[in-house]
Amino acid sequence: RDDLAPLVIIGTGLAGYHLAKEFRKLDQTTPVTLITADNGTSYSKPLLSASLAHGKTPAQLASSSAETVAAELNVDILTHTQVTEIHRTQQTVGLVSHSGSIRAELRYSRLVFATGASCSALPAIEGDGHTNLFRINSLDDYGRFRTALANRKRVLLIGAGLIGCEFANDLIQAGYEVDVVDVQPWPLATLLPEAAGRDIQRALEAAGARFHFGSGVSRLVRKGRGVVAQLQDGRKIEADIALAALGLTPNTGLAAAAGLTVNRGIVTDRALRTSDSNIFALGDCAEVDGHNLYFVAPLTQSARALAQTLSGTDTAVHYGCLPVAVKTTLRPTTVCPPPADSEGQWQVREHPDGVSARFHGPDGQLLGFALTGNAITERDQLVSACRPLMD
Ligand code: FAD
């Protein structure tokens, strides 16, 4: 290993910056270089789907510039720079500047992937309305959406999952007309049992949102400055602007091209180590001991463990029970989804003001839960009772 070469982190999202911060708490001298394809602005991504209610513009969501973070943490940050290849035997990464005019190689002592995820490919949607269709997974994406939203009134949301419902909640409270389309039968259908999903639906409908379930958008055509969406079952919805929230796919191409083991995400063990013992991964791009989790809590825990490992004490991450607060403020909701492919079933109790649902495995063990309305007061008790994601 070349100890004079820096620790290189690809990505300056929450994963890359959390790791750099945690590492600097333990090691103030090892050189660290972060590389990002974007401008390196530090911001809280979860606020993107709650910023209208907070009265924030995209610029106000930026907490620090890359220069400020670099000075605070004593690290180098290469912005507008894409990592295009990795040469594992030479321990170098190949870089290309945004304009494509500058190419360079950088040596690393250890390398970390914090490359995040991208919006999943859209299902086939015909028509010429795509210029009015937005996707949001970064502050830049959100800035473009907010610019297009100016002086518009009607928003079509494609996808009633967690992010789609959060945007519906935010837009409706800011005075927009909101239609939400999903092929699934109720909101957050992949995470919540029907009673809990319907409870959120009722609260958003009471505020004016309109839901259209059981059919996807097959055509999106321009009409004046807006669009008309045609659903597979023939229904038509007019809107000024459309926003698709259809899930994420981890950015694994660079790792796969470098010969690292990749499954849905970049495969790591519990020490966040990939199939190359000198290369690590965390955040949305990583599949940690079989878990692909696109949330902040697992990446902050991963950053703490990985900082220890990188500063000399091999440390495994331990995911406990990780509930997520869904930002549907019109109907407060907390969900701790059971691990993917778990066997078991939901037991649902409907209260006068909320739903409490528990997912039990065949042996009666609590594997997950979902709480809406006043039932969210049960959260702490269920967190203690729930089986941790990693034993
Ligand atoms: P990203 O933020 O995607 O960062 C990836 C970085 O990698 C970027 O800097 C990018 O430029 C860089 N990069 C990628 N490839 C290259 C390359 N080849 N060369 C150079 N740079 C590269 N989670 C919660 O827990 N609670 C919430 O309430 C919540 N709300 C959310 C709301 C929205 C609207 C969204 C989109 C997500 C939300 N999440 C929430 C999820 C959470 O925000 C993400 O899990 C987290 O931000 C992922 O961070 P990351 O650093 O792994 O990835």
Coordinates of C-alpha atoms and ligand atoms in Angstrom, one line a residue:
R1 CA 0.0 0.0 0.0
D2 CA 1.2 3.5 -0.8
D3 CA 0.9 5.4 2.5
L4 CA 1.7 8.7 0.9
A5 CA -1.3 8.5 -1.5
P6 CA -4.5 9.8 -0.1
L7 CA -7.6 7.9 1.1
V8 CA -9.9 8.6 -1.8
I9 CA -13.7 8.8 -1.4
I10 CA -15.8 8.9 -4.6
G11 CA -19.0 10.9 -3.8
T12 CA -19.9 13.9 -1.6
G13 CA -23.4 13.0 -0.7
L14 CA -24.4 12.3 2.9
A15 CA -22.3 9.0 2.8
G16 CA -19.1 10.6 1.5
Y17 CA -19.2 13.6 3.7
H18 CA -20.3 11.7 6.9
L19 CA -17.4 9.3 6.3
A20 CA -14.9 12.2 5.9
K21 CA -16.2 13.8 9.1
E22 CA -16.0 10.6 11.1
F23 CA -12.6 9.8 9.8
R24 CA -11.2 13.2 10.7
K25 CA -12.4 12.8 14.3
L26 CA -10.0 9.8 14.5
D27 CA -7.2 10.8 12.2
Q28 CA -6.2 14.4 11.5
T29 CA -3.2 13.8 9.4
T30 CA -3.8 11.2 6.6
P31 CA -4.5 13.0 3.4
V32 CA -8.1 12.6 2.2
T33 CA -9.4 13.4 -1.3
L34 CA -13.1 13.4 -2.2
I35 CA -14.2 13.4 -5.8
T36 CA -17.6 14.3 -7.1
A37 CA -19.3 14.7 -10.4
D38 CA -21.4 17.5 -9.0
N39 CA -20.4 20.8 -7.4
G40 CA -19.9 19.2 -3.9
T41 CA -22.5 21.3 -2.1
S42 CA -23.3 19.8 1.3
Y43 CA -27.1 19.5 1.8
S44 CA -29.6 17.3 3.5
K45 CA -31.3 15.3 0.8
P46 CA -34.3 14.3 2.9
L47 CA -35.3 18.0 2.9
L48 CA -35.9 17.9 -0.9
S49 CA -39.3 16.4 -0.3
A50 CA -40.3 18.8 2.5
S51 CA -38.8 22.1 1.5
L52 CA -41.9 23.9 0.3
A53 CA -43.6 23.4 3.7
H54 CA -40.4 24.8 5.3
G55 CA -40.6 27.8 2.9
K56 CA -37.1 27.0 1.6
T57 CA -35.7 27.6 -1.9
P58 CA -33.2 25.2 -3.4
A59 CA -30.4 27.7 -2.6
Q60 CA -31.5 27.8 1.0
L61 CA -31.2 24.0 1.3
A62 CA -27.4 24.2 0.6
S63 CA -25.7 24.1 4.0
S64 CA -22.0 24.5 2.9
S65 CA -20.0 24.8 -0.3
A66 CA -17.3 22.2 -1.2
E67 CA -14.6 24.9 -0.4
T68 CA -16.1 25.3 3.1
V69 CA -16.2 21.6 3.8
A70 CA -12.6 21.2 2.5
A71 CA -11.3 23.9 4.8
E72 CA -13.3 22.6 7.8
L73 CA -12.2 19.0 7.4
N74 CA -8.7 19.6 6.0
V75 CA -9.4 17.5 2.9
D76 CA -9.2 18.0 -0.8
I77 CA -12.4 18.0 -2.8
L78 CA -12.3 17.7 -6.6
T79 CA -15.7 18.9 -7.9
H80 CA -17.2 18.6 -11.4
T81 CA -14.9 15.6 -11.8
Q82 CA -16.1 12.1 -12.9
V83 CA -14.2 9.0 -11.9
T84 CA -14.3 6.9 -15.1
E85 CA -12.1 4.0 -14.3
I86 CA -10.2 2.2 -11.5
H87 CA -6.9 0.4 -11.9
R88 CA -6.7 -1.9 -8.9
T89 CA -3.2 -3.2 -9.4
Q90 CA -1.7 0.3 -9.7
Q91 CA -4.1 1.7 -7.1
T92 CA -5.2 4.6 -9.3
V93 CA -8.4 6.2 -10.4
G94 CA -8.9 7.8 -13.8
L95 CA -10.6 11.2 -13.7
V96 CA -12.3 13.4 -16.3
S97 CA -13.3 17.0 -15.8
H98 CA -16.9 18.0 -16.4
S99 CA -16.0 19.6 -19.8
G100 CA -14.1 16.5 -20.8
S101 CA -11.0 18.7 -21.5
I102 CA -8.9 17.4 -18.5
R103 CA -8.0 13.8 -17.9
A104 CA -5.8 12.7 -15.0
E105 CA -4.9 9.8 -12.8
L106 CA -4.8 9.8 -9.0
R107 CA -3.2 7.3 -6.7
Y108 CA -5.1 6.0 -3.7
S109 CA -4.0 4.2 -0.5
R110 CA -7.5 3.0 0.2
L111 CA -10.6 3.7 -2.0
V112 CA -14.2 4.2 -0.9
F113 CA -17.3 4.1 -3.1
A114 CA -20.0 6.5 -1.9
T115 CA -21.4 6.9 -5.4
G116 CA -25.1 6.8 -4.4
A117 CA -28.0 5.6 -6.6
S118 CA -29.8 6.9 -9.7
C119 CA -33.5 7.2 -10.4
S120 CA -34.6 3.8 -11.8
A121 CA -35.3 3.6 -15.5
L122 CA -38.8 4.8 -16.4
P123 CA -41.3 2.3 -17.7
A124 CA -42.1 2.8 -21.4
I125 CA -44.1 6.0 -21.6
E126 CA -44.9 7.2 -25.2
G127 CA -45.5 10.8 -26.2
D128 CA -43.8 14.1 -26.5
G129 CA -44.4 15.3 -22.9
H130 CA -41.1 14.1 -21.4
T131 CA -39.6 17.7 -21.3
N132 CA -42.3 18.4 -18.6
L133 CA -41.4 15.2 -16.7
F134 CA -39.0 15.5 -13.8
R135 CA -37.0 13.1 -11.5
I136 CA -35.4 14.2 -8.3
N137 CA -32.4 12.6 -6.6
S138 CA -30.1 15.6 -6.1
L139 CA -30.2 19.3 -5.2
D140 CA -29.5 20.1 -8.8
D141 CA -32.5 18.0 -10.0
Y142 CA -34.6 19.8 -7.3
G143 CA -33.5 23.2 -8.5
R144 CA -34.6 22.4 -12.1
F145 CA -38.0 21.1 -10.8
R146 CA -38.6 24.3 -8.7
T147 CA -37.7 26.5 -11.7
A148 CA -40.2 24.7 -13.8
L149 CA -42.8 24.8 -11.1
A150 CA -42.9 28.6 -11.0
N151 CA -46.3 29.9 -12.1
R152 CA -47.7 26.4 -12.5
K153 CA -50.5 25.0 -10.5
R154 CA -51.2 21.3 -11.3
V155 CA -48.7 18.6 -10.5
L156 CA -48.9 15.0 -11.7
L157 CA -46.9 12.6 -9.4
I158 CA -46.1 9.2 -11.0
G159 CA -45.4 6.9 -8.0
A160 CA -47.2 6.8 -4.7
G161 CA -44.3 5.3 -2.7
L162 CA -42.5 7.0 0.2
I163 CA -40.9 9.8 -1.9
G164 CA -44.0 10.3 -4.1
C165 CA -46.3 10.6 -1.0
E166 CA -43.8 13.0 0.7
F167 CA -43.8 15.3 -2.4
A168 CA -47.6 15.0 -2.6
N169 CA -47.8 16.1 1.1
D170 CA -45.4 19.0 0.5
L171 CA -47.0 20.2 -2.7
I172 CA -50.6 20.0 -1.5
Q173 CA -49.8 22.1 1.6
A174 CA -48.1 24.7 -0.6
G175 CA -51.3 25.2 -2.6
Y176 CA -50.7 23.0 -5.6
E177 CA -53.3 20.7 -7.2
V178 CA -51.9 17.2 -7.0
D179 CA -52.8 14.0 -8.8
V180 CA -50.9 10.8 -7.9
V181 CA -50.8 7.7 -10.1
D182 CA -49.5 4.3 -9.2
V183 CA -49.9 0.8 -10.5
Q184 CA -50.1 -0.5 -7.0
P185 CA -53.5 -0.5 -5.1
W186 CA -52.7 1.9 -2.2
P187 CA -50.0 4.3 -1.1
L188 CA -46.6 3.0 0.0
A189 CA -47.9 -0.5 -1.0
T190 CA -44.5 -2.1 -0.9
L191 CA -43.8 -0.9 2.6
L192 CA -47.2 -0.8 4.4
P193 CA -50.2 -3.0 4.8
E194 CA -53.4 -1.7 3.2
A195 CA -55.0 -0.2 6.3
A196 CA -52.0 2.0 7.0
G197 CA -51.6 3.0 3.4
R198 CA -55.3 3.9 3.2
D199 CA -55.0 6.0 6.4
I200 CA -52.3 8.1 4.7
Q201 CA -54.4 8.3 1.5
R202 CA -57.4 9.6 3.4
A203 CA -55.4 12.4 5.1
L204 CA -53.9 13.5 1.8
E205 CA -57.2 13.3 0.1
A206 CA -58.8 15.4 2.8
A207 CA -56.2 18.1 2.0
G208 CA -57.2 17.9 -1.8
A209 CA -54.8 15.2 -3.3
R210 CA -56.4 12.9 -5.9
F211 CA -55.1 9.3 -6.1
H212 CA -55.4 7.0 -9.2
F213 CA -54.4 3.4 -8.4
G214 CA -54.1 0.2 -10.3
S215 CA -52.8 1.6 -13.6
G216 CA -49.6 3.2 -14.8
V217 CA -49.0 6.1 -17.2
S218 CA -48.7 4.8 -20.8
R219 CA -48.6 8.1 -22.7
L220 CA -47.6 11.6 -21.8
V221 CA -48.3 14.3 -24.4
R222 CA -47.8 18.0 -24.4
K223 CA -50.8 20.3 -24.2
G224 CA -50.1 24.0 -24.3
R225 CA -47.5 24.6 -21.5
G226 CA -48.6 21.4 -19.7
V227 CA -49.2 17.7 -20.3
V228 CA -51.9 15.1 -20.6
A229 CA -51.2 11.7 -19.1
Q230 CA -53.0 8.7 -20.4
L231 CA -53.2 5.7 -18.1
Q232 CA -53.1 2.1 -19.2
D233 CA -56.8 1.8 -18.4
G234 CA -57.7 4.8 -20.6
R235 CA -58.1 7.4 -17.8
K236 CA -56.7 10.8 -18.7
I237 CA -55.1 13.4 -16.3
E238 CA -54.1 17.0 -17.2
A239 CA -51.3 18.7 -15.4
D240 CA -48.9 21.5 -15.8
I241 CA -45.9 19.5 -14.8
A242 CA -45.1 15.8 -14.0
L243 CA -42.8 14.3 -11.4
A244 CA -41.8 10.6 -11.4
A245 CA -40.8 9.0 -8.1
L246 CA -40.3 5.4 -9.1
G247 CA -37.4 4.2 -6.9
L248 CA -33.6 4.0 -7.1
T249 CA -31.0 1.8 -8.7
P250 CA -27.5 1.8 -7.0
N251 CA -24.6 3.2 -9.0
T252 CA -22.5 0.1 -9.5
G253 CA -21.2 0.4 -13.0
L254 CA -17.7 1.7 -12.1
A255 CA -17.3 -1.0 -9.4
A256 CA -18.4 -3.7 -11.8
A257 CA -16.0 -2.5 -14.5
A258 CA -13.2 -2.6 -12.0
G259 CA -14.0 -6.3 -11.4
L260 CA -15.6 -5.9 -7.9
T261 CA -18.4 -8.2 -6.9
V262 CA -21.7 -6.4 -7.6
N263 CA -25.2 -7.7 -7.0
R264 CA -28.0 -5.2 -6.6
G265 CA -25.5 -2.9 -4.9
I266 CA -21.7 -3.1 -4.5
V267 CA -21.3 -6.1 -2.3
T268 CA -19.5 -5.6 1.0
D269 CA -19.1 -7.5 4.2
R270 CA -20.1 -6.0 7.6
A271 CA -16.8 -4.1 7.7
L272 CA -18.0 -2.3 4.4
R273 CA -15.1 -4.1 2.6
T274 CA -15.7 -5.0 -1.1
S275 CA -14.3 -8.1 -2.8
D276 CA -11.0 -6.0 -3.0
S277 CA -9.7 -5.7 0.6
N278 CA -8.4 -2.2 -0.1
I279 CA -11.7 -0.9 -1.4
F280 CA -14.9 -0.1 0.6
A281 CA -18.5 1.0 -0.1
L282 CA -21.3 2.7 1.9
G283 CA -24.5 4.5 1.4
D284 CA -27.1 4.0 -1.4
C285 CA -24.5 2.3 -3.7
A286 CA -23.6 -0.5 -1.2
E287 CA -25.1 -3.9 -0.5
V288 CA -23.9 -4.5 3.1
D289 CA -24.1 -8.1 4.1
G290 CA -27.1 -8.5 1.8
H291 CA -28.9 -5.3 2.8
N292 CA -29.7 -2.5 0.2
L293 CA -31.0 0.4 2.3
Y294 CA -31.6 3.8 0.8
F295 CA -31.8 5.7 4.1
V296 CA -29.7 8.0 6.2
A297 CA -29.6 6.0 9.4
P298 CA -27.7 3.0 7.9
L299 CA -25.2 5.2 6.2
T300 CA -24.4 7.2 9.3
Q301 CA -23.8 3.9 11.2
S302 CA -21.7 2.7 8.3
A303 CA -19.6 5.9 8.3
R304 CA -18.8 5.5 12.0
A305 CA -17.7 1.9 11.6
L306 CA -15.8 2.5 8.4
A307 CA -13.9 5.4 9.9
Q308 CA -12.7 3.1 12.7
T309 CA -11.6 0.5 10.2
L310 CA -9.8 3.0 8.0
S311 CA -8.0 4.4 11.0
G312 CA -6.7 1.0 12.1
T313 CA -9.4 -0.8 14.2
D314 CA -11.3 -3.2 12.0
T315 CA -14.9 -2.6 12.9
A316 CA -18.1 -4.2 11.7
V317 CA -21.3 -2.2 11.3
H318 CA -24.3 -3.4 13.1
Y319 CA -27.8 -2.5 11.8
G320 CA -30.3 -2.7 14.5
C321 CA -34.0 -2.0 14.0
L322 CA -34.1 1.0 11.7
P323 CA -37.4 2.8 11.6
V324 CA -38.0 5.6 9.1
A325 CA -40.1 8.7 9.8
V326 CA -42.2 9.3 6.6
K327 CA -42.5 13.0 6.1
T328 CA -46.2 12.9 5.3
T329 CA -46.9 15.5 8.0
L330 CA -50.6 15.5 7.2
R331 CA -50.5 11.9 8.6
P332 CA -47.4 11.3 10.7
T333 CA -46.1 7.8 9.8
T334 CA -43.2 5.7 11.0
V335 CA -42.3 2.5 9.2
C336 CA -39.7 -0.2 9.9
P337 CA -40.1 -2.5 6.9
P338 CA -39.4 -6.2 7.5
P339 CA -36.2 -7.3 5.7
A340 CA -36.8 -8.0 2.0
D341 CA -38.3 -11.5 1.3
S342 CA -39.2 -12.1 4.9
E343 CA -41.8 -14.7 5.5
G344 CA -44.7 -13.7 7.8
Q345 CA -47.7 -11.5 8.0
W346 CA -49.1 -8.2 9.1
Q347 CA -51.3 -7.9 12.1
V348 CA -53.2 -4.7 11.9
R349 CA -55.0 -2.8 14.7
E350 CA -57.1 0.3 13.6
H351 CA -57.4 2.9 16.3
P352 CA -59.8 5.9 16.2
D353 CA -56.9 8.0 15.2
G354 CA -54.2 5.9 13.6
V355 CA -53.1 2.4 12.5
S356 CA -50.7 0.1 14.3
A357 CA -49.4 -2.8 12.2
R358 CA -46.9 -5.4 13.2
F359 CA -45.2 -7.8 10.9
H360 CA -44.5 -11.2 12.6
G361 CA -42.4 -14.0 11.3
P362 CA -43.5 -17.7 11.4
D363 CA -42.0 -18.1 14.9
G364 CA -43.9 -15.0 16.2
Q365 CA -40.8 -12.8 16.2
L366 CA -41.5 -9.1 15.4
L367 CA -39.7 -8.3 12.1
G368 CA -41.1 -4.9 11.3
F369 CA -43.9 -2.5 11.9
A370 CA -45.9 0.5 10.6
L371 CA -47.5 3.2 12.6
T372 CA -49.7 6.1 11.5
G373 CA -51.4 9.0 13.4
N374 CA -51.4 8.7 17.2
A375 CA -50.1 5.1 16.9
I376 CA -46.6 6.5 16.3
T377 CA -46.3 6.8 20.2
E378 CA -45.7 3.0 20.1
R379 CA -42.5 3.5 18.2
D380 CA -39.9 3.2 21.0
Q381 CA -41.6 0.1 22.5
L382 CA -41.6 -1.6 19.1
V383 CA -38.0 -0.7 18.3
S384 CA -37.0 -2.5 21.5
A385 CA -39.1 -5.6 20.6
C386 CA -38.1 -5.8 16.9
R387 CA -35.5 -8.2 15.7
P388 CA -32.4 -6.3 14.5
L389 CA -31.6 -6.4 10.8
M390 CA -28.2 -7.9 11.7
D391 CA -27.8 -10.3 14.6
Ligands
FAD1 P1 -25.9 10.5 -3.1 O1 -26.5 11.6 -2.3 O2 -26.6 10.0 -4.3 O3 -24.4 10.9 -3.5 C1 -23.7 10.3 -4.5 C2 -22.4 11.1 -4.8 O4 -21.6 10.3 -5.7 C3 -22.7 12.4 -5.5 O5 -21.8 13.3 -4.9 C4 -22.3 12.1 -7.0 O6 -21.8 13.3 -7.6 C5 -21.1 11.1 -6.7 N1 -20.8 10.2 -7.8 C6 -21.4 9.1 -8.3 N2 -20.8 8.5 -9.3 C7 -19.6 9.3 -9.5 C8 -18.5 9.1 -10.3 N3 -18.4 8.1 -11.2 N4 -17.5 10.1 -10.2 C9 -17.6 11.1 -9.3 N5 -18.6 11.2 -8.5 C10 -19.6 10.3 -8.5 N6 -33.6 9.0 3.9 C11 -34.0 9.0 5.2 O7 -33.4 8.3 6.0 N7 -35.1 9.8 5.6 C12 -35.7 10.6 4.8 O8 -36.7 11.3 5.2 C13 -35.4 10.6 3.4 N8 -36.0 11.5 2.5 C14 -35.6 11.5 1.2 C15 -36.2 12.3 0.3 C16 -35.8 12.4 -1.0 C17 -36.5 13.3 -2.0 C18 -34.7 11.5 -1.5 C19 -34.3 11.5 -2.9 C20 -34.1 10.6 -0.6 C21 -34.5 10.6 0.7 N9 -33.9 9.8 1.7 C22 -34.3 9.8 3.0 C23 -32.7 8.9 1.3 C24 -31.4 9.5 1.6 O9 -31.4 10.9 1.4 C25 -30.3 8.8 0.9 O10 -30.2 7.5 1.3 C26 -28.9 9.5 1.0 O11 -28.9 10.8 0.9 C27 -27.9 8.8 0.0 O12 -26.6 9.4 0.2 P2 -25.4 8.9 -0.7 O13 -24.2 9.7 -0.3 O14 -25.3 7.4 -0.5 O15 -25.7 9.1 -2.2

